[in-house]
Every structure is written in structure tokens, then in C-alpha cells.
GROMACS .gro file of C-alpha atoms in nm:
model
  113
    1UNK     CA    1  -0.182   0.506   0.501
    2UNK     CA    2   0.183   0.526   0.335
    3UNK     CA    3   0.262   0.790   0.087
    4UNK     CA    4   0.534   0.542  -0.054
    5UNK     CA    5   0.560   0.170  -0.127
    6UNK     CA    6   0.824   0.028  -0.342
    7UNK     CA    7   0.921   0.411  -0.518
    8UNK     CA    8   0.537   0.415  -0.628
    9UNK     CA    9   0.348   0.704  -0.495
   10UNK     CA   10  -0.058   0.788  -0.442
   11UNK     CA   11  -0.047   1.089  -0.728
   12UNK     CA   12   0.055   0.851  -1.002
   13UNK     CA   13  -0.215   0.670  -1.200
   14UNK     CA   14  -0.260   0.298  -1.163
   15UNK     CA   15  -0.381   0.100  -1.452
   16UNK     CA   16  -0.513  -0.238  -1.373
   17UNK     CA   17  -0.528  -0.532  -1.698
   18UNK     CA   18  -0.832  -0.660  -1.701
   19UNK     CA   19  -0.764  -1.023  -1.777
   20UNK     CA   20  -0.537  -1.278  -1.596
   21UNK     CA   21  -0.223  -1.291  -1.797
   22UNK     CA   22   0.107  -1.529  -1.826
   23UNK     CA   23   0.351  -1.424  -1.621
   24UNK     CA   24   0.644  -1.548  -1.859
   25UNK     CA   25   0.614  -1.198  -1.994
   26UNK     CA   26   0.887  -0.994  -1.917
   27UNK     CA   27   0.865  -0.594  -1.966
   28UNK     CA   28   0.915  -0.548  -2.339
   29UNK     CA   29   0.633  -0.801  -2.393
   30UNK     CA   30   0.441  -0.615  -2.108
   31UNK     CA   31   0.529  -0.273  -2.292
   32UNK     CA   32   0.357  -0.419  -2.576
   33UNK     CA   33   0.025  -0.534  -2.419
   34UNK     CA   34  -0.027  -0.170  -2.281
   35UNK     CA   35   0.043  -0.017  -2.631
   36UNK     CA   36  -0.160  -0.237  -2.836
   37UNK     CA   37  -0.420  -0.313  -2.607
   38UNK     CA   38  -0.483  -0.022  -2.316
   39UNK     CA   39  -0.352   0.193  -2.637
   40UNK     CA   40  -0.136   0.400  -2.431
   41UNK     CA   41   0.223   0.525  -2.402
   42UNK     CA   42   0.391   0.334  -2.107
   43UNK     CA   43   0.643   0.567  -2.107
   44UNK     CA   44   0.383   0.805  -1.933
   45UNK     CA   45   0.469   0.757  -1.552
   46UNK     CA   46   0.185   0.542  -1.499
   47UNK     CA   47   0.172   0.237  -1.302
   48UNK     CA   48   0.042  -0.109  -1.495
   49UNK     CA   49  -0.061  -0.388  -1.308
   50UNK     CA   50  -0.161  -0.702  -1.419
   51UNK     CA   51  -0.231  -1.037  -1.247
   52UNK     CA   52  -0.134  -1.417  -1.327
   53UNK     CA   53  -0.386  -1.694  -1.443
   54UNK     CA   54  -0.383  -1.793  -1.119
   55UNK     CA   55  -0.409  -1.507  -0.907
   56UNK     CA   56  -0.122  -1.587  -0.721
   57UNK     CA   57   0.140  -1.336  -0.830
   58UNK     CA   58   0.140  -0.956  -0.957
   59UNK     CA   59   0.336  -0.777  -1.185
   60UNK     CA   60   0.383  -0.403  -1.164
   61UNK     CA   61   0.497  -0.219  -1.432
   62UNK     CA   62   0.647   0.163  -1.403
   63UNK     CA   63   0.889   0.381  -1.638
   64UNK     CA   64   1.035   0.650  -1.477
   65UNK     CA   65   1.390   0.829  -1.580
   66UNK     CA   66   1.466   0.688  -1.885
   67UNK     CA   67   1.436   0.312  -1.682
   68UNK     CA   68   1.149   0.036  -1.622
   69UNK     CA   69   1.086  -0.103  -1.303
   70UNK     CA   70   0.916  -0.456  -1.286
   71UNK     CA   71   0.750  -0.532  -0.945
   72UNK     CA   72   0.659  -0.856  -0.889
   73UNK     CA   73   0.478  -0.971  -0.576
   74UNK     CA   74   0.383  -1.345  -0.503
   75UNK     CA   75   0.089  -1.450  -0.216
   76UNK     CA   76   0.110  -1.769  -0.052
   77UNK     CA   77  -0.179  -1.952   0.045
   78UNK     CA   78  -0.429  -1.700  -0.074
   79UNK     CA   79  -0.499  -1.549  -0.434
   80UNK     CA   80  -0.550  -1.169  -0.541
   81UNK     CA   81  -0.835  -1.085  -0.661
   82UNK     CA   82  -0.953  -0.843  -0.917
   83UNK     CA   83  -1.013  -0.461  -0.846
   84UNK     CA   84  -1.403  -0.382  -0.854
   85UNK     CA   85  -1.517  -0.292  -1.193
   86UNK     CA   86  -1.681   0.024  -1.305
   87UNK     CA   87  -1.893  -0.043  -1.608
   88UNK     CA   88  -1.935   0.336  -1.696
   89UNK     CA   89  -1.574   0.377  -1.739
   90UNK     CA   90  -1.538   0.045  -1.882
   91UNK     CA   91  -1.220  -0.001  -1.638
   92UNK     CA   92  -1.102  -0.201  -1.319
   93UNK     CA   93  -1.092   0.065  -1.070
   94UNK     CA   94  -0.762   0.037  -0.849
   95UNK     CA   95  -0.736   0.323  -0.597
   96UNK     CA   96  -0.414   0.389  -0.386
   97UNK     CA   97  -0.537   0.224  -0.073
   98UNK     CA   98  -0.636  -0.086  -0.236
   99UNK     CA   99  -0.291  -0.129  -0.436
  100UNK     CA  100  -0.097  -0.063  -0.101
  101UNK     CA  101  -0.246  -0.363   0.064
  102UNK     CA  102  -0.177  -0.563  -0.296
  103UNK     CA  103   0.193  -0.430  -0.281
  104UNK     CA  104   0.235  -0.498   0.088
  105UNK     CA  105   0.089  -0.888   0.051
  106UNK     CA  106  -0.261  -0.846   0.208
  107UNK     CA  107  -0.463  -1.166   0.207
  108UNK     CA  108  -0.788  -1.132   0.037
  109UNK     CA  109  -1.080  -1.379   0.080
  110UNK     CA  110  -1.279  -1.124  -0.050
  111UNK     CA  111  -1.257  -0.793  -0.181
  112UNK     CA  112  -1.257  -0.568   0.113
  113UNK     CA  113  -1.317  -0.193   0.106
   0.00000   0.00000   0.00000
């Protein structure tokens, strides 16, 4: 398993939006969704990652050095799905394998382990 994909790296935290979203939004509109909604600083060094209404496309967003990084990642003929949830926590749980095979275009049909 890579250490590194795209500058991201398996000790940073990954936050995963629990709703399909439009991907018209751009990172200040994305900055806002995590402050008003995850009610946390993006600024942080955490990874957010949210998915389009339909699946098809993924948007990664990461401050780091006084910049933001949007990753965007597009699937053709297949569709992400969403990260298992964890109804103790309340949260979609995205781990650093599991992310790797979203960054690196893996072709779910269902949600493999």
C-alpha cells in the first residue's frame, strides 16, 4: 500500500461529507460547508472529501502551507460509492486504504473491504 498519493499521506485525517453535493462548488464555497456544517477549521491539515449527486466525480479538499489544494477525480463507467457508516460516531468512516483506491480510480460495484 502507498504511503503517498497526490501529496496526501496515511497520518492525516480524512473527513468524508456525508451527502452527495454539487460539484459547481469551488473551494471557498467548499471552505464554507466544512465550517458551517462539519463545524471545523479547514485550515487544520485535514483532508475533506465529498462526492457529486451522481457519484461520478470526487472532490478532495486539503490546506497545507498557507495554500488549498482541490483534487478532483472523475470515474467512467462506474460510480463511487459512499464510505461505510459508523452510527456510534455518527460519521462516514474513510480509512487510508479505502481513499487510495478512490484517489487512484478503483471501480466499485460494491463496497469492498
Amino acid at each position: 500500500m502507498r504511503k503517498q498519493i497526490l501529496g496526501l499521506t496515511n497520518n492525516l485525517k480524512y473527513y468524508y461529507y456525508k451527502r452527495p453535493i454539487s460539484m459547481c462548488k469551488g473551494i471557498d464555497a467548499l471552505r464554507g460547508m466544512i465550517m458551517n456544517e462539519f463545524q471545523m477549521n479547514p485550515e487544520d491539515g485535514s483532508v475533506f472529501v465529498f462526492i457529486s449527486n451522481n457519484h461520478k466525480i470526487i472532490k478532495l479538499l486539503h490546506y497545507e502551507r498557507n495554500v488549498y489544494t482541490l483534487y478532483i477525480r472523475k470515474v467512467y463507467g462506474a460510480r463511487f460509492i459512499y464510505p461505510i457508516y459508523n452510527p456510534e460516531k455518527d460519521i462516514y468512516e474513510l480509512d487510508w486504504k479505502r481513499l487510495c483506491r478512490l484517489v487512484e480510480g478503483y471501480r466499485y460495484t460494491r463496497y469492498n473491504t
